[in-house]
């Protein structure tokens, strides 16, 4: 489910681009959503066992998992935290009994994903499997490095939040926006993907190979990465400046010939909502069952939920929004193309970016693993000084990215499909 490569055993004609990266295969843009035969991504035994216990209130379930896979495994650190939290709740006599609907546990085809709704109390309801159209940008086929993009259908929506929404800020004024069809990263850009692109010839700016390594302590901590974890390549890259995020997109454009860029603020909120008019993509509240956030400060009528307090591998919670995008709430903040302004009075209504020369702040969206749900709402407008690293609340710590491209700029042909 977390594979970032074209599924094993599946081949399709591709659009080959002449640019080569070292000795790797030519960069290929391929439509990987099967049209005739479902291609299945096999879940590992560890993935299946984790899915079976991740919502458990029994500390022994997590201890058994840790005994088998260890704290350094993909889900090890989170399992330790959940075991500790469950034990505390048991000792306090708070054996919480949720009325969640059971999640659907089966192997999913590559273009399938699971989504759910949350009740105002935070219980899972209406679990369902949907399909999205997925396109892979193969960066290095031999190493299995690729970017997966999901088609986001064009449409109109009300951007911002109603005055009745808890946590609403004055800069979230409701207004109508029309968004054209585009593609957006299925996941946040990972450290492995970043390192690959950072090694490519620069277009305008240098890129550090691993910006996620902090240079100095911060006033407000960015999410901690797991230590001694073999799966750190799948963590989202963070501590990225806005210019570095833009340079990442420039390099993608150079090797693919496709106009990759950061999503606009309107595109981001439209994609995050995935049709929802509620504060969150999943409904009236948000919990750590569906998003990597700070669950100690619940939103609305929800209860406290166990908090990882650190970054998690992209997509590892296994729940996407209704468009098939993972981690739109929490994990890391995500840069948008726009300059930050305090109101929407002069904002474009066609889905394009609002930009000015040398703005003080750029927009970032989505919140992160250390932020409470209120600050991870669909309409919440984060801001950061685009190039400032260091110990400040508006610095770039805890900020990553996902890429976007207009459908007309991707220009896939029928020959790209199976």
Tab-separated table of C-alpha atoms in Angstrom:
chain	number	residue	atom	x	y	z
A	1	UNK	CA	0.000	0.000	0.000
A	2	UNK	CA	2.945	2.278	0.630
A	3	UNK	CA	4.944	1.224	-2.420
A	4	UNK	CA	6.179	4.160	-4.461
A	5	UNK	CA	7.081	2.117	-7.509
A	6	UNK	CA	5.069	0.767	-10.404
A	7	UNK	CA	3.624	-2.587	-9.240
A	8	UNK	CA	5.773	-5.640	-9.899
A	9	UNK	CA	4.694	-7.595	-12.934
A	10	UNK	CA	2.822	-4.726	-14.551
A	11	UNK	CA	4.072	-3.132	-17.749
A	12	UNK	CA	2.659	-0.460	-19.954
A	13	UNK	CA	3.736	1.666	-22.883
A	14	UNK	CA	5.245	4.892	-21.615
A	15	UNK	CA	6.159	8.341	-22.737
A	16	UNK	CA	9.944	8.327	-22.676
A	17	UNK	CA	11.749	11.603	-22.153
A	18	UNK	CA	15.246	12.033	-23.485
A	19	UNK	CA	16.823	13.452	-20.327
A	20	UNK	CA	18.736	10.838	-18.349
A	21	UNK	CA	19.791	11.023	-14.736
A	22	UNK	CA	23.213	9.462	-14.351
A	23	UNK	CA	22.943	5.816	-15.340
A	24	UNK	CA	19.287	5.463	-14.421
A	25	UNK	CA	16.440	4.632	-16.754
A	26	UNK	CA	14.899	7.515	-18.701
A	27	UNK	CA	12.325	9.345	-16.645
A	28	UNK	CA	8.902	7.991	-17.574
A	29	UNK	CA	5.455	9.386	-17.094
A	30	UNK	CA	3.053	6.473	-17.006
A	31	UNK	CA	-0.604	6.052	-16.222
A	32	UNK	CA	-0.645	3.213	-13.752
A	33	UNK	CA	-4.337	2.993	-13.004
A	34	UNK	CA	-5.260	-0.328	-14.630
A	35	UNK	CA	-8.022	-0.203	-17.209
A	36	UNK	CA	-8.472	-3.909	-17.761
A	37	UNK	CA	-6.791	-5.847	-14.983
A	38	UNK	CA	-6.556	-4.887	-11.318
A	39	UNK	CA	-2.926	-4.747	-10.203
A	40	UNK	CA	-2.567	-5.631	-6.535
A	41	UNK	CA	-0.025	-4.202	-4.131
A	42	UNK	CA	0.721	-6.919	-1.598
A	43	UNK	CA	0.595	-5.848	2.013
A	44	UNK	CA	3.393	-7.278	4.121
A	45	UNK	CA	2.602	-9.474	7.103
A	46	UNK	CA	3.675	-6.598	9.349
A	47	UNK	CA	1.258	-4.222	7.580
A	48	UNK	CA	-1.621	-6.656	8.002
A	49	UNK	CA	-0.899	-7.290	11.677
A	50	UNK	CA	-0.575	-3.575	12.358
A	51	UNK	CA	-3.894	-2.860	10.650
A	52	UNK	CA	-5.499	-5.484	12.879
A	53	UNK	CA	-4.364	-3.881	16.174
A	54	UNK	CA	-3.857	-0.175	15.484
A	55	UNK	CA	-7.228	0.812	16.992
A	56	UNK	CA	-6.939	-1.529	19.978
A	57	UNK	CA	-7.322	-0.401	23.601
A	58	UNK	CA	-5.427	-3.462	24.862
A	59	UNK	CA	-1.766	-2.726	25.748
A	60	UNK	CA	-0.932	-6.421	25.382
A	61	UNK	CA	-1.801	-6.298	21.667
A	62	UNK	CA	0.914	-3.710	21.084
A	63	UNK	CA	3.398	-5.525	23.331
A	64	UNK	CA	2.886	-8.735	21.357
A	65	UNK	CA	3.432	-6.814	18.128
A	66	UNK	CA	6.646	-5.271	19.506
A	67	UNK	CA	7.915	-8.650	20.674
A	68	UNK	CA	7.613	-9.918	17.124
A	69	UNK	CA	8.808	-6.913	15.109
A	70	UNK	CA	10.794	-4.776	17.550
A	71	UNK	CA	10.781	-1.055	18.318
A	72	UNK	CA	12.914	-0.300	15.265
A	73	UNK	CA	10.344	-1.664	12.831
A	74	UNK	CA	8.082	0.404	10.590
A	75	UNK	CA	5.416	0.822	13.280
A	76	UNK	CA	7.617	0.126	16.311
A	77	UNK	CA	7.813	3.596	17.824
A	78	UNK	CA	4.120	4.233	17.398
A	79	UNK	CA	3.333	0.815	18.902
A	80	UNK	CA	5.430	1.693	21.965
A	81	UNK	CA	3.552	4.962	22.439
A	82	UNK	CA	0.149	3.349	21.985
A	83	UNK	CA	1.044	0.537	24.394
A	84	UNK	CA	2.049	3.090	27.020
A	85	UNK	CA	-1.098	5.147	26.524
A	86	UNK	CA	-3.339	2.069	26.626
A	87	UNK	CA	-1.673	0.894	29.859
A	88	UNK	CA	-2.206	4.305	31.477
A	89	UNK	CA	-5.867	4.252	30.494
A	90	UNK	CA	-6.262	0.724	31.865
A	91	UNK	CA	-4.681	1.655	35.199
A	92	UNK	CA	-6.935	4.676	35.452
A	93	UNK	CA	-9.917	2.434	34.964
A	94	UNK	CA	-10.877	4.163	31.746
A	95	UNK	CA	-11.382	1.168	29.549
A	96	UNK	CA	-12.780	3.215	26.692
A	97	UNK	CA	-15.206	1.290	24.525
A	98	UNK	CA	-15.583	2.914	21.166
A	99	UNK	CA	-18.420	2.121	18.832
A	100	UNK	CA	-16.338	2.231	15.696
A	101	UNK	CA	-17.461	0.457	12.577
A	102	UNK	CA	-14.886	-2.204	11.683
A	103	UNK	CA	-12.331	-1.132	9.108
A	104	UNK	CA	-12.185	-3.069	5.869
A	105	UNK	CA	-9.068	-5.234	5.931
A	106	UNK	CA	-8.123	-6.720	2.601
A	107	UNK	CA	-5.449	-6.325	-0.011
A	108	UNK	CA	-6.165	-3.302	-2.155
A	109	UNK	CA	-5.542	-2.792	-5.841
A	110	UNK	CA	-3.042	-0.048	-6.630
A	111	UNK	CA	-5.748	2.489	-7.462
A	112	UNK	CA	-7.935	1.617	-4.463
A	113	UNK	CA	-7.883	3.307	-1.077
A	114	UNK	CA	-9.856	3.217	2.143
A	115	UNK	CA	-11.603	6.243	3.603
A	116	UNK	CA	-13.961	6.749	6.533
A	117	UNK	CA	-16.138	9.316	8.252
A	118	UNK	CA	-15.889	10.367	11.889
A	119	UNK	CA	-18.823	11.098	14.155
A	120	UNK	CA	-18.627	14.301	16.248
A	121	UNK	CA	-17.386	12.072	19.097
A	122	UNK	CA	-14.548	10.770	16.909
A	123	UNK	CA	-15.895	7.293	16.212
A	124	UNK	CA	-15.223	5.743	12.819
A	125	UNK	CA	-18.305	5.200	10.651
A	126	UNK	CA	-18.966	4.409	7.013
A	127	UNK	CA	-15.635	2.769	6.133
A	128	UNK	CA	-15.474	2.266	2.387
A	129	UNK	CA	-13.097	1.482	-0.429
A	130	UNK	CA	-12.953	3.915	-3.341
A	131	UNK	CA	-10.830	4.229	-6.465
A	132	UNK	CA	-8.769	7.109	-7.779
A	133	UNK	CA	-6.907	7.675	-11.015
A	134	UNK	CA	-3.210	7.426	-10.202
A	135	UNK	CA	-0.265	8.494	-12.339
A	136	UNK	CA	3.328	7.594	-11.470
A	137	UNK	CA	6.370	9.668	-12.342
A	138	UNK	CA	9.153	7.102	-12.395
A	139	UNK	CA	12.374	8.808	-11.327
A	140	UNK	CA	14.513	5.689	-11.004
A	141	UNK	CA	12.792	2.471	-11.990
A	142	UNK	CA	15.598	0.209	-10.814
A	143	UNK	CA	15.527	1.686	-7.314
A	144	UNK	CA	11.744	1.984	-7.246
A	145	UNK	CA	11.730	5.753	-6.764
A	146	UNK	CA	8.598	7.369	-8.133
A	147	UNK	CA	6.113	10.105	-7.380
A	148	UNK	CA	2.467	9.085	-7.362
A	149	UNK	CA	-0.107	11.663	-8.398
A	150	UNK	CA	-3.879	11.520	-7.983
A	151	UNK	CA	-6.259	13.161	-10.435
A	152	UNK	CA	-8.352	15.810	-8.703
A	153	UNK	CA	-11.512	16.582	-10.710
A	154	UNK	CA	-12.248	20.223	-11.366
A	155	UNK	CA	-15.152	21.891	-9.610
A	156	UNK	CA	-16.434	24.784	-7.549
A	157	UNK	CA	-16.363	25.009	-3.767
A	158	UNK	CA	-16.704	27.422	-0.885
A	159	UNK	CA	-13.212	28.196	0.378
A	160	UNK	CA	-12.820	29.287	3.983
A	161	UNK	CA	-14.999	28.521	6.983
A	162	UNK	CA	-18.367	29.611	8.398
A	163	UNK	CA	-18.406	31.896	11.425
A	164	UNK	CA	-19.866	29.052	13.483
A	165	UNK	CA	-16.811	26.805	13.007
A	166	UNK	CA	-14.838	26.290	16.215
A	167	UNK	CA	-11.332	27.722	15.978
A	168	UNK	CA	-12.178	29.854	12.954
A	169	UNK	CA	-9.881	32.816	12.290
A	170	UNK	CA	-10.903	36.142	10.702
A	171	UNK	CA	-8.777	35.403	7.612
A	172	UNK	CA	-10.975	32.417	6.631
A	173	UNK	CA	-13.796	34.369	4.982
A	174	UNK	CA	-16.052	32.150	2.871
A	175	UNK	CA	-15.901	32.772	-0.883
A	176	UNK	CA	-16.609	30.827	-4.071
A	177	UNK	CA	-13.676	29.417	-6.042
A	178	UNK	CA	-13.617	27.393	-9.269
A	179	UNK	CA	-10.699	24.963	-9.497
A	180	UNK	CA	-9.657	23.346	-12.794
A	181	UNK	CA	-8.739	19.663	-13.001
A	182	UNK	CA	-5.247	18.956	-11.713
A	183	UNK	CA	-3.046	16.237	-10.262
A	184	UNK	CA	-1.628	16.290	-6.746
A	185	UNK	CA	0.873	14.155	-4.870
A	186	UNK	CA	-0.781	11.137	-3.301
A	187	UNK	CA	1.633	11.485	-0.404
A	188	UNK	CA	3.895	14.173	0.998
A	189	UNK	CA	7.330	14.133	-0.647
A	190	UNK	CA	9.486	11.600	1.185
A	191	UNK	CA	13.105	11.899	2.238
A	192	UNK	CA	14.088	9.319	-0.344
A	193	UNK	CA	12.404	11.209	-3.166
A	194	UNK	CA	13.923	14.466	-1.959
A	195	UNK	CA	17.447	13.019	-1.830
A	196	UNK	CA	17.114	11.748	-5.398
A	197	UNK	CA	15.995	15.117	-6.760
A	198	UNK	CA	18.548	17.004	-4.635
A	199	UNK	CA	21.302	15.045	-6.398
A	200	UNK	CA	20.168	16.275	-9.832
A	201	UNK	CA	21.847	19.279	-11.475
A	202	UNK	CA	20.497	22.492	-10.021
A	203	UNK	CA	18.250	24.781	-12.023
A	204	UNK	CA	18.526	27.889	-9.867
A	205	UNK	CA	19.181	27.005	-6.229
A	206	UNK	CA	21.157	24.408	-4.307
A	207	UNK	CA	19.252	21.720	-2.436
A	208	UNK	CA	20.514	20.076	0.768
A	209	UNK	CA	20.413	16.273	0.502
A	210	UNK	CA	18.685	15.929	3.879
A	211	UNK	CA	17.111	19.131	5.215
A	212	UNK	CA	15.236	17.043	7.773
A	213	UNK	CA	18.363	16.914	9.945
A	214	UNK	CA	17.944	19.890	12.318
A	215	UNK	CA	20.843	22.327	12.445
A	216	UNK	CA	19.910	23.835	15.811
A	217	UNK	CA	17.226	23.541	18.493
A	218	UNK	CA	13.972	25.342	17.744
A	219	UNK	CA	11.686	27.317	20.020
A	220	UNK	CA	8.734	25.228	18.880
A	221	UNK	CA	9.823	21.723	18.069
A	222	UNK	CA	9.167	20.232	14.705
A	223	UNK	CA	7.963	16.622	14.872
A	224	UNK	CA	10.649	14.177	15.935
A	225	UNK	CA	11.615	11.469	13.499
A	226	UNK	CA	11.858	7.874	14.726
A	227	UNK	CA	15.346	6.800	15.718
A	228	UNK	CA	16.957	3.562	14.542
A	229	UNK	CA	14.112	3.026	12.105
A	230	UNK	CA	14.771	1.256	8.833
A	231	UNK	CA	11.825	3.084	7.310
A	232	UNK	CA	13.110	6.664	7.609
A	233	UNK	CA	13.272	6.944	3.802
A	234	UNK	CA	9.472	6.879	3.840
A	235	UNK	CA	9.167	9.755	6.305
A	236	UNK	CA	8.094	13.084	4.828
A	237	UNK	CA	10.921	15.511	4.206
A	238	UNK	CA	10.727	18.557	6.495
A	239	UNK	CA	12.546	21.792	7.367
A	240	UNK	CA	12.326	22.739	3.691
A	241	UNK	CA	12.356	26.435	2.788
A	242	UNK	CA	9.875	27.729	0.248
A	243	UNK	CA	12.610	28.372	-2.333
A	244	UNK	CA	13.920	24.847	-1.872
A	245	UNK	CA	10.429	23.448	-2.417
A	246	UNK	CA	10.119	25.493	-5.608
A	247	UNK	CA	13.553	24.304	-6.763
A	248	UNK	CA	12.461	20.701	-6.179
A	249	UNK	CA	9.589	21.317	-8.598
A	250	UNK	CA	11.888	23.040	-11.107
A	251	UNK	CA	14.158	20.000	-11.207
A	252	UNK	CA	11.185	17.715	-11.731
A	253	UNK	CA	10.098	19.914	-14.604
A	254	UNK	CA	13.579	19.840	-16.126
A	255	UNK	CA	13.854	16.043	-16.197
A	256	UNK	CA	10.245	15.343	-17.204
A	257	UNK	CA	9.325	18.292	-19.390
A	258	UNK	CA	6.172	18.650	-17.273
A	259	UNK	CA	5.289	21.844	-15.381
A	260	UNK	CA	5.414	20.639	-11.811
A	261	UNK	CA	4.901	23.206	-9.077
A	262	UNK	CA	3.571	23.678	-5.580
A	263	UNK	CA	-0.211	23.587	-5.231
A	264	UNK	CA	-2.004	26.888	-4.951
A	265	UNK	CA	-3.737	27.621	-1.674
A	266	UNK	CA	-7.133	27.143	-3.324
A	267	UNK	CA	-6.085	23.833	-4.903
A	268	UNK	CA	-4.762	22.628	-1.570
A	269	UNK	CA	-7.953	23.352	0.365
A	270	UNK	CA	-10.141	21.950	-2.420
A	271	UNK	CA	-8.065	18.752	-2.466
A	272	UNK	CA	-8.032	18.506	1.324
A	273	UNK	CA	-11.796	18.847	1.604
A	274	UNK	CA	-12.496	16.297	-1.136
A	275	UNK	CA	-16.105	17.439	-1.132
A	276	UNK	CA	-16.416	17.979	2.625
A	277	UNK	CA	-18.026	21.163	3.944
A	278	UNK	CA	-17.102	20.238	7.520
A	279	UNK	CA	-14.013	21.419	9.425
A	280	UNK	CA	-12.159	18.279	8.332
A	281	UNK	CA	-12.154	15.919	5.378
A	282	UNK	CA	-13.575	13.206	7.660
A	283	UNK	CA	-16.326	15.275	9.280
A	284	UNK	CA	-16.838	17.385	12.396
A	285	UNK	CA	-13.694	16.328	14.220
A	286	UNK	CA	-10.247	14.804	13.726
A	287	UNK	CA	-8.431	12.166	15.781
A	288	UNK	CA	-5.158	10.278	15.620
A	289	UNK	CA	-7.024	7.275	14.250
A	290	UNK	CA	-7.028	8.954	10.841
A	291	UNK	CA	-4.344	11.677	11.079
A	292	UNK	CA	-0.937	12.127	12.690
A	293	UNK	CA	-1.740	15.086	14.950
A	294	UNK	CA	-1.640	15.976	18.639
A	295	UNK	CA	-4.578	13.994	19.971
A	296	UNK	CA	-4.196	15.301	23.527
A	297	UNK	CA	-6.262	18.404	22.687
A	298	UNK	CA	-9.464	17.063	21.091
A	299	UNK	CA	-11.711	19.076	18.804
A	300	UNK	CA	-15.409	19.443	19.528
A	301	UNK	CA	-16.993	16.448	21.245
A	302	UNK	CA	-14.127	14.054	20.481
A	303	UNK	CA	-12.143	12.285	23.195
A	304	UNK	CA	-8.396	12.343	23.752
A	305	UNK	CA	-6.628	9.862	21.463
A	306	UNK	CA	-3.057	8.482	21.667
A	307	UNK	CA	-0.439	10.791	20.184
A	308	UNK	CA	2.699	9.645	18.360
A	309	UNK	CA	4.446	13.006	18.830
A	310	UNK	CA	6.703	12.270	15.879
A	311	UNK	CA	6.638	11.973	12.119
A	312	UNK	CA	5.158	8.810	10.646
A	313	UNK	CA	5.892	7.217	7.261
A	314	UNK	CA	3.645	8.697	4.602
A	315	UNK	CA	0.324	6.898	4.295
A	316	UNK	CA	1.060	4.606	7.234
A	317	UNK	CA	-2.260	5.260	8.986
A	318	UNK	CA	-3.930	3.697	5.955
A	319	UNK	CA	-6.836	6.164	5.672
A	320	UNK	CA	-7.094	8.641	2.781
A	321	UNK	CA	-9.605	11.394	2.149
A	322	UNK	CA	-12.353	10.910	-0.441
A	323	UNK	CA	-10.004	11.927	-3.280
A	324	UNK	CA	-7.422	9.302	-2.260
A	325	UNK	CA	-4.885	11.721	-0.732
A	326	UNK	CA	-3.054	10.692	2.445
A	327	UNK	CA	-1.921	12.856	5.375
A	328	UNK	CA	-3.586	16.075	4.249
A	329	UNK	CA	-4.231	16.713	7.953
A	330	UNK	CA	-1.085	16.624	10.106
A	331	UNK	CA	2.289	14.870	9.791
A	332	UNK	CA	4.081	17.900	8.255
A	333	UNK	CA	3.000	21.340	7.117
A	334	UNK	CA	2.924	21.674	3.325
A	335	UNK	CA	4.047	24.697	1.319
A	336	UNK	CA	1.676	26.367	-1.131
A	337	UNK	CA	2.611	28.623	-4.026
A	338	UNK	CA	0.828	31.677	-2.616
A	339	UNK	CA	2.020	34.687	-0.704
A	340	UNK	CA	0.188	34.960	2.607
A	341	UNK	CA	-2.279	37.832	2.952
A	342	UNK	CA	-4.565	38.482	5.902
A	343	UNK	CA	-7.809	38.281	3.948
A	344	UNK	CA	-9.302	36.863	0.769
A	345	UNK	CA	-10.622	40.208	-0.528
A	346	UNK	CA	-8.297	40.239	-3.551
A	347	UNK	CA	-7.736	36.504	-3.823
A	348	UNK	CA	-8.211	34.864	-7.246
A	349	UNK	CA	-11.452	32.943	-7.733
A	350	UNK	CA	-10.130	30.686	-10.513
A	351	UNK	CA	-7.909	28.465	-8.361
A	352	UNK	CA	-4.681	30.268	-9.279
A	353	UNK	CA	-2.105	31.528	-6.775
A	354	UNK	CA	-2.058	34.963	-5.174
A	355	UNK	CA	1.497	36.222	-5.422
A	356	UNK	CA	3.523	39.353	-4.752
A	357	UNK	CA	7.236	40.119	-4.954
A	358	UNK	CA	9.227	39.229	-1.832
A	359	UNK	CA	6.332	38.578	0.569
A	360	UNK	CA	7.008	38.459	4.287
A	361	UNK	CA	5.171	35.155	4.587
A	362	UNK	CA	4.225	32.257	2.335
A	363	UNK	CA	1.237	29.991	2.884
A	364	UNK	CA	1.611	26.571	4.440
A	365	UNK	CA	-1.309	24.246	5.090
A	366	UNK	CA	-2.353	21.129	6.952
A	367	UNK	CA	-0.671	21.352	10.345
A	368	UNK	CA	1.801	18.799	11.657
A	369	UNK	CA	2.238	15.927	14.091
A	370	UNK	CA	2.641	18.251	17.088
A	371	UNK	CA	-0.354	20.492	16.345
A	372	UNK	CA	-3.842	20.064	17.781
A	373	UNK	CA	-6.772	19.314	15.493
A	374	UNK	CA	-8.047	22.905	15.540
A	375	UNK	CA	-4.860	24.001	13.750
A	376	UNK	CA	-5.158	21.203	11.186
A	377	UNK	CA	-8.614	22.148	9.851
A	378	UNK	CA	-9.232	22.270	6.092
A	379	UNK	CA	-9.620	26.069	6.200
A	380	UNK	CA	-6.746	26.789	8.608
A	381	UNK	CA	-4.261	29.150	6.931
A	382	UNK	CA	-0.746	28.632	8.203
A	383	UNK	CA	2.074	31.016	7.377
A	384	UNK	CA	5.848	30.954	7.619
A	385	UNK	CA	8.791	33.114	6.673
A	386	UNK	CA	9.763	31.436	3.419
A	387	UNK	CA	13.536	31.302	3.899
A	388	UNK	CA	14.042	31.584	7.645
A	389	UNK	CA	15.307	28.581	9.536
A	390	UNK	CA	15.923	28.603	13.253
A	391	UNK	CA	14.083	28.891	16.586
A	392	UNK	CA	10.899	30.778	15.773
A	393	UNK	CA	7.224	29.924	15.470
A	394	UNK	CA	7.039	31.196	11.862
A	395	UNK	CA	10.233	29.484	10.701
A	396	UNK	CA	10.245	26.606	8.235
A	397	UNK	CA	10.651	23.818	10.809
A	398	UNK	CA	8.181	20.994	10.344
A	399	UNK	CA	7.325	22.107	6.804
A	400	UNK	CA	7.477	19.835	3.757
A	401	UNK	CA	5.640	19.686	0.459
A	402	UNK	CA	3.654	17.751	-2.076
A	403	UNK	CA	3.675	18.522	-5.782
A	404	UNK	CA	0.897	19.531	-8.157
A	405	UNK	CA	0.390	19.979	-11.888
A	406	UNK	CA	-2.552	21.054	-14.029
A	407	UNK	CA	-4.126	18.205	-15.986
A	408	UNK	CA	-3.539	20.082	-19.236
A	409	UNK	CA	0.168	20.334	-18.396
A	410	UNK	CA	0.540	16.623	-17.708
A	411	UNK	CA	-0.758	15.825	-21.206
A	412	UNK	CA	-1.017	12.058	-20.927
A	413	UNK	CA	-2.089	10.300	-24.105
A	414	UNK	CA	-3.922	7.025	-24.660
A	415	UNK	CA	-0.544	5.438	-25.381
A	416	UNK	CA	0.410	6.030	-21.749
A	417	UNK	CA	-2.419	3.837	-20.489
A	418	UNK	CA	-2.444	0.071	-20.316
